[in-house]
CSV table of C-alpha atoms in Angstrom, one decimal:
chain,number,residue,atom,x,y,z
A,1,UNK,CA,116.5,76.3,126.8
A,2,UNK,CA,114.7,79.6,127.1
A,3,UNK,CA,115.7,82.3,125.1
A,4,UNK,CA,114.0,85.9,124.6
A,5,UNK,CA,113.5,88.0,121.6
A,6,UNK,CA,113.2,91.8,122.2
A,7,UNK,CA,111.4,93.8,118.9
A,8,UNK,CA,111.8,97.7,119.4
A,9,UNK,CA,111.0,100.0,116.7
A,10,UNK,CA,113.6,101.5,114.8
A,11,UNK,CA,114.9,105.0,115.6
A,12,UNK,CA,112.8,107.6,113.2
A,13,UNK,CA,109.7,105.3,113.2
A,14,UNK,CA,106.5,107.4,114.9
A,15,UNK,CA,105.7,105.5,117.7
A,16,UNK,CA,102.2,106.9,118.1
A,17,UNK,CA,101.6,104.3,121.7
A,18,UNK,CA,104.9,105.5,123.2
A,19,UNK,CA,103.7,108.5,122.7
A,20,UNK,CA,100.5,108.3,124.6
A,21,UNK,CA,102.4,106.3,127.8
A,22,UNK,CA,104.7,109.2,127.8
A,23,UNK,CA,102.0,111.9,127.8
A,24,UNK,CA,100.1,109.4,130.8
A,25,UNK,CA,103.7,109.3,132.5
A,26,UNK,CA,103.3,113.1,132.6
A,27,UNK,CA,100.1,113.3,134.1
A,28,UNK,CA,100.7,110.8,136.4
A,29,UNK,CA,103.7,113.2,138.1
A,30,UNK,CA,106.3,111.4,136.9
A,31,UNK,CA,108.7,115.0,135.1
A,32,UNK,CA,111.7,113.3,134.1
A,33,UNK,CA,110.2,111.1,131.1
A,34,UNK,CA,112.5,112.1,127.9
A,35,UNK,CA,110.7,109.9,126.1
A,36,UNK,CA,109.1,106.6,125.6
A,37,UNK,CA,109.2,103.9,123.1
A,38,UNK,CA,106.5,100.4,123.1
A,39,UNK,CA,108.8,97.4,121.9
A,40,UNK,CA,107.7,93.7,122.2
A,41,UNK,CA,109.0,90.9,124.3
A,42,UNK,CA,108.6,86.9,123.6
A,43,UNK,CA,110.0,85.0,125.6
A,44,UNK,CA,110.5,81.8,123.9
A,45,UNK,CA,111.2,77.7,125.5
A,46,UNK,CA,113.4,76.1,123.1
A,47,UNK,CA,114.3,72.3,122.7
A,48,UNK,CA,117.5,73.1,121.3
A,49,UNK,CA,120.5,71.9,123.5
A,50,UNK,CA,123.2,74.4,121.1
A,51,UNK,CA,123.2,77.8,122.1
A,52,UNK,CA,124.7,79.0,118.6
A,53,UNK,CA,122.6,76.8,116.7
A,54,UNK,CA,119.8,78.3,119.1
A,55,UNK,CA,120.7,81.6,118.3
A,56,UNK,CA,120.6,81.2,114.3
A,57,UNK,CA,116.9,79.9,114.8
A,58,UNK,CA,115.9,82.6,116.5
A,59,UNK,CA,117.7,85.0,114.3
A,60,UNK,CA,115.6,83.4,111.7
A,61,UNK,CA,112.3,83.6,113.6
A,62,UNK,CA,112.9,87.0,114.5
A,63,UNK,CA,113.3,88.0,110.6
A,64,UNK,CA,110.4,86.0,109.0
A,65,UNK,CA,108.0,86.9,111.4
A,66,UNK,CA,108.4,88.5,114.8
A,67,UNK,CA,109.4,91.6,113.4
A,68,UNK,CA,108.8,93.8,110.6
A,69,UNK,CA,111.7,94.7,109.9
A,70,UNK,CA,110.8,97.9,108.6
A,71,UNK,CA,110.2,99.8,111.1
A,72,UNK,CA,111.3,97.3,113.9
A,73,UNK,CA,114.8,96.5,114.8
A,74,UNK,CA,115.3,93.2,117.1
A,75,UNK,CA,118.0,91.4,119.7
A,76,UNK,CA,117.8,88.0,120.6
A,77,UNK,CA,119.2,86.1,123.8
A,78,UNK,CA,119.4,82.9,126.0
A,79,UNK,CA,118.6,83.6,129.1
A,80,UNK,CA,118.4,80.7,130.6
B,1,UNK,CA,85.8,87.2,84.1
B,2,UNK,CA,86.9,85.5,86.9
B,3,UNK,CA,88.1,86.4,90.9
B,4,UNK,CA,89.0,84.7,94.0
B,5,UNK,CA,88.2,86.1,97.6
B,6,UNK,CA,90.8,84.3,100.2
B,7,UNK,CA,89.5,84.5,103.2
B,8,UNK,CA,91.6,84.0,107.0
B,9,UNK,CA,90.5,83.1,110.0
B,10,UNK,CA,89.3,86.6,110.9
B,11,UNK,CA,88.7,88.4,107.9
B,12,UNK,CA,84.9,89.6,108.1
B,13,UNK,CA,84.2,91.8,104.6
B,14,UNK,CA,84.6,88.9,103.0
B,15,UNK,CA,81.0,88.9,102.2
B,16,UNK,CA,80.3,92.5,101.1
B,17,UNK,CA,83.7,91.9,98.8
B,18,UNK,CA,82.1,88.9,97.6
B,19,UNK,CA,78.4,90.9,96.7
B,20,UNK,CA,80.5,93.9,95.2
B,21,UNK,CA,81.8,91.1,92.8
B,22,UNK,CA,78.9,89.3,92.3
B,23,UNK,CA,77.3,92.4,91.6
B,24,UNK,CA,79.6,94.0,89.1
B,25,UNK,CA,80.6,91.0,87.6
B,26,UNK,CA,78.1,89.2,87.1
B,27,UNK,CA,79.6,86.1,88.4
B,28,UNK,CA,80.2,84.6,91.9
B,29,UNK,CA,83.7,84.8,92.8
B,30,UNK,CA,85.8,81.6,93.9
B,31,UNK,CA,85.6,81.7,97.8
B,32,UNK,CA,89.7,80.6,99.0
B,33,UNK,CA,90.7,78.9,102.4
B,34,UNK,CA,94.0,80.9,103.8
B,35,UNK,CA,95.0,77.1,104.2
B,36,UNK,CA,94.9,76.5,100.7
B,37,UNK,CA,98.3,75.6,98.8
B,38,UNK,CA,96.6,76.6,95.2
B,39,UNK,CA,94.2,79.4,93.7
B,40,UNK,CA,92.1,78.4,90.9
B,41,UNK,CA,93.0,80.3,87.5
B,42,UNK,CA,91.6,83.7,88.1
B,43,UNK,CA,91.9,86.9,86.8
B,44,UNK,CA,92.0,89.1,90.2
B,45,UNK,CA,92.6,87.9,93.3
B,46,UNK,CA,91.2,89.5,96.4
B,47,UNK,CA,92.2,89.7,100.1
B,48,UNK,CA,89.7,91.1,102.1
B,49,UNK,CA,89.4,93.1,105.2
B,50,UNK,CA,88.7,92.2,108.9
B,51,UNK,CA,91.3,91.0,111.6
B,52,UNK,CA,93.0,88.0,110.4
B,53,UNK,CA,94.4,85.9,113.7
B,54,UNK,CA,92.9,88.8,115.7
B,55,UNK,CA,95.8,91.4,114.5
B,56,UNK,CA,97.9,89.4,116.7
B,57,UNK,CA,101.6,90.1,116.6
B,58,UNK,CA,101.1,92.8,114.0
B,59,UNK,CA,98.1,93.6,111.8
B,60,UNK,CA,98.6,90.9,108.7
B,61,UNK,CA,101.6,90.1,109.8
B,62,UNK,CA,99.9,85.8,110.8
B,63,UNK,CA,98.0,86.0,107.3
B,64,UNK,CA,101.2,87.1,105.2
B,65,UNK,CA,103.0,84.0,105.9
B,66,UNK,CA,99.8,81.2,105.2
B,67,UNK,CA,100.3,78.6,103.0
B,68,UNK,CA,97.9,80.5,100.0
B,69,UNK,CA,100.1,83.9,100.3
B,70,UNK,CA,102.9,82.0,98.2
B,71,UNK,CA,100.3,80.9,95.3
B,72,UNK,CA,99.0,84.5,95.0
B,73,UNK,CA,102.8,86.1,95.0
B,74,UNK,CA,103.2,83.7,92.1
B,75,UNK,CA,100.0,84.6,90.4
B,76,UNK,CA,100.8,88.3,91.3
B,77,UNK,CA,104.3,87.7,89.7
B,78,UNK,CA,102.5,86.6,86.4
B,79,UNK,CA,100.6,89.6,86.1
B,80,UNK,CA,97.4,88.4,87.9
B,81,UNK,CA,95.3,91.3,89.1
B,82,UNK,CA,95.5,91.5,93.3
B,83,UNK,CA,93.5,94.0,95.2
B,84,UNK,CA,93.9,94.0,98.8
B,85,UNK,CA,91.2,96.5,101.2
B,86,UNK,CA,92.2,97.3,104.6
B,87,UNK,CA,93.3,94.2,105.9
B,88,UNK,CA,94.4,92.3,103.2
B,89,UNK,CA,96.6,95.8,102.6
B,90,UNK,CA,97.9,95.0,105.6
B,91,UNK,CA,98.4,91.6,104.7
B,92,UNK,CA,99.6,92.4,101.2
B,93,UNK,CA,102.3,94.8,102.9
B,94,UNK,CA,103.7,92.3,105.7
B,95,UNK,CA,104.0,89.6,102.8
B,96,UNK,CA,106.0,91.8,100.8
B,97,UNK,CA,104.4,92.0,97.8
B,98,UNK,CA,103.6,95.7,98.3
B,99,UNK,CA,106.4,97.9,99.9
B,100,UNK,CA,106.0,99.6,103.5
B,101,UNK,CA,103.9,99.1,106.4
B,102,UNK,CA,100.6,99.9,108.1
B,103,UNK,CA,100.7,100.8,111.4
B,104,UNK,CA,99.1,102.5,114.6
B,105,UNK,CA,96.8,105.4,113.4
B,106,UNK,CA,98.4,108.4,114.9
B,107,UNK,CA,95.7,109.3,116.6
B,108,UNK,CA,95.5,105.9,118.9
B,109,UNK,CA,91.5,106.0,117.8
B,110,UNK,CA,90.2,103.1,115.9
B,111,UNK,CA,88.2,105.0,112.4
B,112,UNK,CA,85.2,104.2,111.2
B,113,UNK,CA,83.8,106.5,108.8
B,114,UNK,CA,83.4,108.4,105.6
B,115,UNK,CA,86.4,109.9,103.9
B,116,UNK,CA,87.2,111.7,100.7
B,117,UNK,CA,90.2,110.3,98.5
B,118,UNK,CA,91.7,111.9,95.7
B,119,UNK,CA,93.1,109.7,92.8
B,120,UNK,CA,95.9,110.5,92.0
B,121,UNK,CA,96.8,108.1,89.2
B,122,UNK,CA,94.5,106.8,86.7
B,123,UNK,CA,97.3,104.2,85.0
B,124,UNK,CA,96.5,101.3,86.5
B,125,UNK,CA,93.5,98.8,85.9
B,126,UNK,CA,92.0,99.6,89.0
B,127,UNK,CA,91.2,103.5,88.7
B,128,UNK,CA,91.5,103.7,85.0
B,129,UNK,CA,87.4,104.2,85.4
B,130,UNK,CA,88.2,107.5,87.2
B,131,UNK,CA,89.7,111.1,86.2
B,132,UNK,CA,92.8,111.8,87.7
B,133,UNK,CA,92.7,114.4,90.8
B,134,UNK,CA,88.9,113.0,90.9
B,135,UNK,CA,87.7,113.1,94.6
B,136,UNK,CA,86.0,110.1,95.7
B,137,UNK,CA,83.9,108.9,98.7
B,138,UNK,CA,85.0,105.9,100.7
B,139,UNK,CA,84.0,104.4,104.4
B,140,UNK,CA,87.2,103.6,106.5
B,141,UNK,CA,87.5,101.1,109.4
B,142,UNK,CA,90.6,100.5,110.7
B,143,UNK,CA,92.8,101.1,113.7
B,144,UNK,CA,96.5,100.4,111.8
B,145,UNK,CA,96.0,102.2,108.9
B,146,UNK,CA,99.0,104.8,109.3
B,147,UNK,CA,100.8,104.0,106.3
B,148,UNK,CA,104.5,104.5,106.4
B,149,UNK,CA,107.7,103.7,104.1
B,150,UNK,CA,111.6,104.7,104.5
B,151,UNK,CA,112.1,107.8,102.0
B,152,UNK,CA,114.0,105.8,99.5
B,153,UNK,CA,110.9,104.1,99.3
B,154,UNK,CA,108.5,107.2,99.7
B,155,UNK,CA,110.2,109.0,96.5
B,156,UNK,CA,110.3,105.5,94.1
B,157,UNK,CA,106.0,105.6,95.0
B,158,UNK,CA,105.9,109.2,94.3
B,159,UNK,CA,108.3,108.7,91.0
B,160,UNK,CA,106.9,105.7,89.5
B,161,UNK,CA,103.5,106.9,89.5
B,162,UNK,CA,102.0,104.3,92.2
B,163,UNK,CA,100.2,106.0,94.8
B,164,UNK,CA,96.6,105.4,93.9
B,165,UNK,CA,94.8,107.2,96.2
B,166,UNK,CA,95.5,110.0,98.6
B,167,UNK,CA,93.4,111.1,102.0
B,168,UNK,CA,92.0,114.4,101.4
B,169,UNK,CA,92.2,115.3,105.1
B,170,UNK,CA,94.7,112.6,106.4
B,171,UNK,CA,92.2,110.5,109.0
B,172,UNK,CA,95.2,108.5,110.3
B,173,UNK,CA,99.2,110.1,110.0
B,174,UNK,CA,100.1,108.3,106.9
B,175,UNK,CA,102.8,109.6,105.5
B,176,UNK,CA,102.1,111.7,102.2
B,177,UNK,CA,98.9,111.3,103.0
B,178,UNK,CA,98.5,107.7,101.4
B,179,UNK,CA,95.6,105.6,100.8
B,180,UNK,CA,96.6,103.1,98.5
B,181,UNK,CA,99.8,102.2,96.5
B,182,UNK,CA,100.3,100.1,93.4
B,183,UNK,CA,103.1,97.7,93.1
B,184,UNK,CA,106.0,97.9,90.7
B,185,UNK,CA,103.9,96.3,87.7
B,186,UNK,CA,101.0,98.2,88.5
B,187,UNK,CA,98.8,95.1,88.8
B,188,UNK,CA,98.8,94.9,92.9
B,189,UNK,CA,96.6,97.7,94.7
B,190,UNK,CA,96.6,97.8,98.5
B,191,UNK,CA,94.1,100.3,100.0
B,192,UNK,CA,92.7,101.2,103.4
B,193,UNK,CA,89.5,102.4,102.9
B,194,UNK,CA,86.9,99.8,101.6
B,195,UNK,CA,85.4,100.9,97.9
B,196,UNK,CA,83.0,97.7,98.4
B,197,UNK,CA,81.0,99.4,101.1
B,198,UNK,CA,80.1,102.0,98.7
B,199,UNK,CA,78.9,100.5,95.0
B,200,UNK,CA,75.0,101.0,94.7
B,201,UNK,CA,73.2,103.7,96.0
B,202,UNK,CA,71.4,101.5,98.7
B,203,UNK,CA,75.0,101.8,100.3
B,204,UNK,CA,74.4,105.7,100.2
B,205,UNK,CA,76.5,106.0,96.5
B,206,UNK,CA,78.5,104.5,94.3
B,207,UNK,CA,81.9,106.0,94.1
B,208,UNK,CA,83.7,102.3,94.9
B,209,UNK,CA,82.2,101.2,91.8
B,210,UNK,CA,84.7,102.3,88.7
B,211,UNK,CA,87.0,100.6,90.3
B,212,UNK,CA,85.5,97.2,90.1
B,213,UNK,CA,84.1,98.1,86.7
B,214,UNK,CA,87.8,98.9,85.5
B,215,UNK,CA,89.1,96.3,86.7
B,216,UNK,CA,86.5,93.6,85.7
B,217,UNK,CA,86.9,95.3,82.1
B,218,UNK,CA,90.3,95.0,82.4
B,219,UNK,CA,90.6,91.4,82.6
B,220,UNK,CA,87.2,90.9,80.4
């Protein structure tokens, strides 16, 4: 099963690299960039058969240690 | 008096932590594996600075869970003496066992350099050897060092007293200008910049140095 866990940083929290992409965006031509915010993607191959049961794992990974949850905010899903 | 150094796989002030306490102690500290279950009985534990597991995933955040963080959150708990520099403030954050987070300086720019701090508290056993609003010399190194905390947190810091040490001239966007912060019992420091670097004048002064002195006395 492959699932994938999406950490983004909470609303509020300086995001001092989105902040550089969007300024490069800008320079690069590209006018319509409102704004931009760096999260982190891990994709994740599980041996779980049980989505739910899949789920609750990665709830529990997300938590302990894939984010900081802090300043991060995360979303988990199978996707495949 | 005796301390522990726990060193990761990455940390690399490990040995000018080490000489600082050899130094102003008088006796070599206990050198710790991050693999380690148990810490030998010690009086303050340190966690030094470098890039544990290569900053990977987040600054600390590898080293924080190790097998040897849960022995020093129980010695911590009994009142054990914990100083974490750069690094192992990271560390020391990501664990828990100091409130907030380190992260991206504001500036993008990794920091290596002198700074002035200002301590701002003297109640605790690591500045006790200072004045308060004393402004002290310290080297920085550190490209996370943007110290931040939700406000409920911020005004609990600035209300109990714990913020240690303040930037004068904030290097790195930390909010209220923070260097270091003390935990709730006042025995857990967490700092960016590295008083180690600085404790004899062959280092080019000594301004790190009360605080290894206070807390060494403290414990003594």
């Amino acid at each position: 099963m492959k699932a994938r866990v999406t950490v983004t940083l909470k609303n509020g929290v300086l995001d001092p690299q989105g902040k550089a992409i969007e300024g490069a965006l800008g320079s690069l031509g590209f006018s319509g960039v409102n704004g931009v915010r760096q999260g982190k993607v891990f994709d994740i191959e599980l041996t779980a058969t049980d989505a739910d049961a899949a789920k609750t794992e990665l709830e529990a990974m997300a938590a302990r240690l894939l984010a900081n949850t802090v300043i991060e905010n995360y979303r988990v899903e199978i996707v495949g | 008096m005796k301390s522990a150094v726990v060193v990761f796989p990455g940390s690399n002030r490990e040995r000018d932590m080490i000489a600082a306490l050899e130094k102003i102690g008088g006796a070599r500290p206990a050198v710790v594996w991050h693999a380690e279950a148990e810490l030998p009985k010690v009086d303050l534990i340190v966690v030094p600075g470098g890039f544990s597991y290569g900053d990977y995933l987040r600054s600390g955040a590898i080293a924080a869970r190790a097998p040897i963080m849960a022995a020093i959150a129980r010695e911590a708990e009994r009142g054990v003496a914990v100083l974490g520099v750069c690094n192992g403030f990271q560390i020391l954050c990501e664990a828990g066992l100091l409130p907030g987070v380190l992260m991206r300086n504001a500036g993008l720019k990794f920091i290596c350099r002198e700074v002035e701090l200002r301590v701002e508290t003297t109640a605790s056993q690591f500045t006790s050897g200072y004045a308060e609003g004393q402004v002290i010399r310290s080297p920085v190194a550190h490209g996370d060092g943007n110290y931040r905390a939700d406000e409920e947190t911020l005004k609990r810091l600035q209300g109990e007293d714990r913020i240690a040490f303040r930037y004068v001239g904030n290097p790195n966007g930390s909010i209220d200008d923070i260097a270091g912060i003390l935990s709730e019992k006042r025995n857990i420091l967490g700092m960016m910049p590295h008083p180690e670097n600085l404790i004899e004048p062959l280092n080019g002064g000594t301004d790190g140095r009360p605080l290894f002195e206070s807390a060494l006395r403290a414990v003594a």
